[in-house]
């Protein structure tokens, strides 16, 4: 949830807040974005067209015509295309957006790794964040996620570090947004 707190504070920033583009290739709540959804809403070109089942809750689901979060549904390739569009907008449209692409740890990377290389080749600027907010089970996602399961201690190769999923956010968004550096 620390990442979501940082993201929410960035979106409140008077200087760069509107340039932040959170992109989710599934459902935002999987990544713990409930509070961010309440704050800025999910972009929907026609707005909210139905009554969410949690409308009476404090942190209810909210779609808006001017929503800031891009919740792409179950299309990692589509979400990565949105990340590429936002990450290269500084060159194509002179709009220095700062996209954050949130994906499912290891298996999300396996599905869009080549597109991440293409993003870098296009000199895209943005942040990749891998992880979940504990609302899914890594083992429940099939063979691609089996790397998260640790073998018994006596079967581990002592030269290979254990996998420890985590969140890393690096400073640099402000400098990248002002074209001060390739971050």
C-alpha positions as a LaTeX table, in Angstrom:
\begin{tabular}{lrrr}
\hline
Residue & $x$ (\AA) & $y$ (\AA) & $z$ (\AA) \\
\hline
Unk1 & 0.00 & 0.00 & 0.00 \\
Unk2 & 3.04 & 2.26 & 0.30 \\
Unk3 & 3.22 & 2.58 & $-3.47$ \\
Unk4 & $-0.44$ & 3.65 & $-3.66$ \\
Unk5 & 0.18 & 6.29 & $-0.99$ \\
Unk6 & 3.11 & 7.69 & $-3.00$ \\
Unk7 & 1.03 & 7.62 & $-6.18$ \\
Unk8 & $-1.87$ & 9.45 & $-4.53$ \\
Unk9 & 0.46 & 12.16 & $-3.20$ \\
Unk10 & 2.01 & 12.60 & $-6.64$ \\
Unk11 & $-1.46$ & 13.00 & $-8.19$ \\
Unk12 & $-2.27$ & 15.71 & $-5.63$ \\
Unk13 & 0.88 & 17.68 & $-6.50$ \\
Unk14 & $-0.02$ & 21.05 & $-8.05$ \\
Unk15 & 2.90 & 20.95 & $-10.50$ \\
Unk16 & 2.88 & 17.38 & $-11.81$ \\
Unk17 & $-0.36$ & 15.84 & $-10.48$ \\
Unk18 & $-2.31$ & 15.98 & $-13.75$ \\
Unk19 & 0.65 & 14.50 & $-15.63$ \\
Unk20 & 0.62 & 11.26 & $-13.62$ \\
Unk21 & $-0.95$ & 8.40 & $-15.61$ \\
Unk22 & $-1.59$ & 5.23 & $-13.55$ \\
Unk23 & $-2.15$ & 2.27 & $-15.89$ \\
Unk24 & $-3.54$ & $-1.09$ & $-14.74$ \\
Unk25 & $-3.82$ & $-4.15$ & $-17.02$ \\
Unk26 & $-6.69$ & $-5.68$ & $-15.08$ \\
Unk27 & $-8.71$ & $-4.41$ & $-12.10$ \\
Unk28 & $-7.28$ & $-1.60$ & $-9.98$ \\
Unk29 & $-8.34$ & $-3.10$ & $-6.68$ \\
Unk30 & $-6.02$ & $-6.03$ & $-7.27$ \\
Unk31 & $-3.21$ & $-3.53$ & $-6.78$ \\
Unk32 & $-4.81$ & $-1.80$ & $-3.78$ \\
Unk33 & $-5.90$ & 1.30 & $-5.71$ \\
Unk34 & $-9.24$ & 1.80 & $-3.93$ \\
Unk35 & $-8.16$ & 5.09 & $-2.36$ \\
Unk36 & $-6.72$ & 6.37 & $-5.65$ \\
Unk37 & $-9.92$ & 5.39 & $-7.48$ \\
Unk38 & $-11.88$ & 7.43 & $-4.93$ \\
Unk39 & $-9.50$ & 10.40 & $-5.37$ \\
Unk40 & $-9.27$ & 10.68 & $-9.18$ \\
Unk41 & $-11.57$ & 8.07 & $-10.72$ \\
Unk42 & $-11.08$ & 5.63 & $-13.55$ \\
Unk43 & $-11.17$ & 7.05 & $-17.07$ \\
Unk44 & $-14.25$ & 6.00 & $-19.02$ \\
Unk45 & $-15.05$ & 7.93 & $-22.22$ \\
Unk46 & $-18.79$ & 7.78 & $-21.49$ \\
Unk47 & $-18.58$ & 8.03 & $-17.71$ \\
Unk48 & $-20.22$ & 5.66 & $-15.23$ \\
Unk49 & $-22.97$ & 3.76 & $-17.07$ \\
Unk50 & $-24.10$ & 1.51 & $-14.21$ \\
Unk51 & $-24.46$ & 1.52 & $-10.45$ \\
Unk52 & $-21.48$ & $-0.24$ & $-8.82$ \\
Unk53 & $-22.37$ & $-2.88$ & $-6.22$ \\
Unk54 & $-20.24$ & $-1.03$ & $-3.65$ \\
Unk55 & $-21.71$ & 2.45 & $-4.27$ \\
Unk56 & $-22.60$ & 2.83 & $-0.57$ \\
Unk57 & $-19.05$ & 2.13 & 0.59 \\
Unk58 & $-16.49$ & 4.83 & 1.37 \\
Unk59 & $-14.04$ & 3.56 & $-1.25$ \\
Unk60 & $-16.47$ & 2.67 & $-4.01$ \\
Unk61 & $-15.65$ & 1.99 & $-7.65$ \\
Unk62 & $-15.95$ & 5.17 & $-9.73$ \\
Unk63 & $-15.64$ & 5.77 & $-13.47$ \\
Unk64 & $-15.48$ & 9.35 & $-14.79$ \\
Unk65 & $-15.15$ & 11.05 & $-18.17$ \\
Unk66 & $-12.17$ & 12.92 & $-16.71$ \\
Unk67 & $-10.85$ & 10.01 & $-14.63$ \\
Unk68 & $-7.09$ & 9.75 & $-14.34$ \\
Unk69 & $-6.52$ & 6.00 & $-13.90$ \\
Unk70 & $-6.42$ & 3.87 & $-17.05$ \\
Unk71 & $-7.91$ & 0.52 & $-16.06$ \\
Unk72 & $-7.55$ & $-1.44$ & $-19.28$ \\
Unk73 & $-9.30$ & $-4.66$ & $-18.31$ \\
Unk74 & $-7.68$ & $-8.02$ & $-18.93$ \\
Unk75 & $-5.44$ & $-6.89$ & $-21.77$ \\
Unk76 & $-1.81$ & $-6.57$ & $-20.80$ \\
Unk77 & $-0.81$ & $-5.77$ & $-24.38$ \\
Unk78 & $-3.41$ & $-2.98$ & $-24.52$ \\
Unk79 & $-2.24$ & $-1.58$ & $-21.19$ \\
Unk80 & 1.37 & $-1.68$ & $-22.37$ \\
Unk81 & 0.31 & 0.16 & $-25.54$ \\
Unk82 & $-1.25$ & 2.87 & $-23.32$ \\
Unk83 & 1.99 & 2.98 & $-21.30$ \\
Unk84 & 3.98 & 3.45 & $-24.52$ \\
Unk85 & 1.64 & 6.20 & $-25.74$ \\
Unk86 & 1.86 & 8.05 & $-22.41$ \\
Unk87 & 5.60 & 7.45 & $-22.05$ \\
Unk88 & 6.39 & 8.88 & $-25.48$ \\
Unk89 & 3.88 & 11.76 & $-25.34$ \\
Unk90 & 6.73 & 14.11 & $-24.40$ \\
Unk91 & 8.22 & 13.62 & $-27.89$ \\
Unk92 & 5.04 & 13.14 & $-29.93$ \\
Unk93 & 2.77 & 15.77 & $-28.35$ \\
Unk94 & 5.08 & 17.82 & $-26.13$ \\
Unk95 & 3.10 & 16.67 & $-23.08$ \\
Unk96 & 5.49 & 15.30 & $-20.44$ \\
Unk97 & 3.20 & 12.70 & $-18.88$ \\
Unk98 & 4.58 & 10.39 & $-16.18$ \\
Unk99 & 3.03 & 6.94 & $-16.62$ \\
Unk100 & 3.08 & 4.21 & $-13.96$ \\
Unk101 & 2.42 & 0.73 & $-15.37$ \\
Unk102 & 1.37 & $-1.72$ & $-12.65$ \\
Unk103 & 1.62 & $-5.38$ & $-13.52$ \\
Unk104 & 1.49 & $-8.77$ & $-11.86$ \\
Unk105 & 4.95 & $-9.52$ & $-10.55$ \\
Unk106 & 6.75 & $-12.23$ & $-12.48$ \\
Unk107 & 4.10 & $-13.55$ & $-14.84$ \\
Unk108 & 3.02 & $-10.08$ & $-15.92$ \\
Unk109 & 6.58 & $-9.37$ & $-17.00$ \\
Unk110 & 6.72 & $-12.63$ & $-18.94$ \\
Unk111 & 3.70 & $-11.56$ & $-20.99$ \\
Unk112 & 4.86 & $-8.06$ & $-21.93$ \\
Unk113 & 8.65 & $-8.17$ & $-21.57$ \\
Unk114 & 9.22 & $-7.66$ & $-25.30$ \\
Unk115 & 6.90 & $-4.65$ & $-25.27$ \\
Unk116 & 8.93 & $-3.21$ & $-22.39$ \\
Unk117 & 12.05 & $-3.46$ & $-24.54$ \\
Unk118 & 10.19 & $-1.73$ & $-27.39$ \\
Unk119 & 9.16 & 1.01 & $-24.93$ \\
Unk120 & 12.81 & 1.53 & $-24.01$ \\
Unk121 & 13.86 & 1.51 & $-27.67$ \\
Unk122 & 11.30 & 4.27 & $-28.30$ \\
Unk123 & 12.97 & 6.23 & $-25.45$ \\
Unk124 & 9.76 & 6.07 & $-23.46$ \\
Unk125 & 9.77 & 7.58 & $-19.98$ \\
Unk126 & 7.79 & 6.06 & $-17.15$ \\
Unk127 & 7.79 & 3.70 & $-14.19$ \\
Unk128 & 7.13 & $-0.03$ & $-14.03$ \\
Unk129 & 5.75 & $-1.43$ & $-10.78$ \\
Unk130 & 5.38 & $-5.17$ & $-10.24$ \\
Unk131 & 3.28 & $-6.66$ & $-7.49$ \\
Unk132 & $-0.20$ & $-7.21$ & $-6.12$ \\
Unk133 & $-1.98$ & $-6.07$ & $-3.00$ \\
Unk134 & $-2.51$ & $-9.62$ & $-1.78$ \\
Unk135 & $-5.92$ & $-10.05$ & $-3.38$ \\
Unk136 & $-4.80$ & $-12.81$ & $-5.69$ \\
Unk137 & $-2.77$ & $-15.91$ & $-5.09$ \\
Unk138 & 0.47 & $-16.26$ & $-6.97$ \\
Unk139 & 0.16 & $-20.05$ & $-7.04$ \\
Unk140 & $-3.37$ & $-19.72$ & $-8.44$ \\
Unk141 & $-2.09$ & $-18.10$ & $-11.62$ \\
Unk142 & $-0.67$ & $-21.27$ & $-13.17$ \\
Unk143 & 2.78 & $-22.42$ & $-14.20$ \\
Unk144 & 4.05 & $-18.93$ & $-14.99$ \\
Unk145 & 3.85 & $-18.01$ & $-11.31$ \\
Unk146 & 5.41 & $-21.16$ & $-9.94$ \\
Unk147 & 8.76 & $-19.36$ & $-9.59$ \\
Unk148 & 7.40 & $-17.57$ & $-6.53$ \\
Unk149 & 7.16 & $-20.82$ & $-4.61$ \\
Unk150 & 10.38 & $-21.45$ & $-2.70$ \\
Unk151 & 11.86 & $-24.96$ & $-2.69$ \\
Unk152 & 12.65 & $-26.49$ & 0.69 \\
Unk153 & 15.80 & $-24.97$ & 2.25 \\
Unk154 & 17.85 & $-28.14$ & 1.74 \\
Unk155 & 17.11 & $-28.10$ & $-2.03$ \\
Unk156 & 18.08 & $-24.46$ & $-2.67$ \\
Unk157 & 21.21 & $-23.55$ & $-4.56$ \\
Unk158 & 23.20 & $-21.48$ & $-2.07$ \\
Unk159 & 24.50 & $-19.20$ & $-4.84$ \\
Unk160 & 21.01 & $-18.16$ & $-5.98$ \\
Unk161 & 19.24 & $-15.48$ & $-3.90$ \\
Unk162 & 15.69 & $-16.10$ & $-2.75$ \\
Unk163 & 12.91 & $-14.38$ & $-4.66$ \\
Unk164 & 11.34 & $-11.66$ & $-2.54$ \\
Unk165 & 8.60 & $-9.69$ & $-4.28$ \\
Unk166 & 8.58 & $-6.04$ & $-3.35$ \\
Unk167 & 7.94 & $-2.51$ & $-4.48$ \\
Unk168 & 10.64 & $-0.05$ & $-5.50$ \\
Unk169 & 9.86 & 3.48 & $-6.50$ \\
Unk170 & 12.80 & 5.58 & $-7.62$ \\
Unk171 & 13.03 & 9.34 & $-7.48$ \\
Unk172 & 13.15 & 11.17 & $-10.77$ \\
Unk173 & 9.56 & 11.81 & $-11.83$ \\
Unk174 & 9.85 & 15.57 & $-11.40$ \\
Unk175 & 13.12 & 15.81 & $-13.35$ \\
Unk176 & 11.74 & 13.61 & $-16.16$ \\
Unk177 & 8.54 & 15.65 & $-16.31$ \\
Unk178 & 10.52 & 18.87 & $-16.74$ \\
Unk179 & 12.86 & 17.34 & $-19.37$ \\
Unk180 & 15.82 & 17.82 & $-17.05$ \\
Unk181 & 17.02 & 14.27 & $-17.48$ \\
Unk182 & 16.43 & 10.94 & $-19.12$ \\
Unk183 & 15.38 & 8.97 & $-16.07$ \\
\hline
\end{tabular}
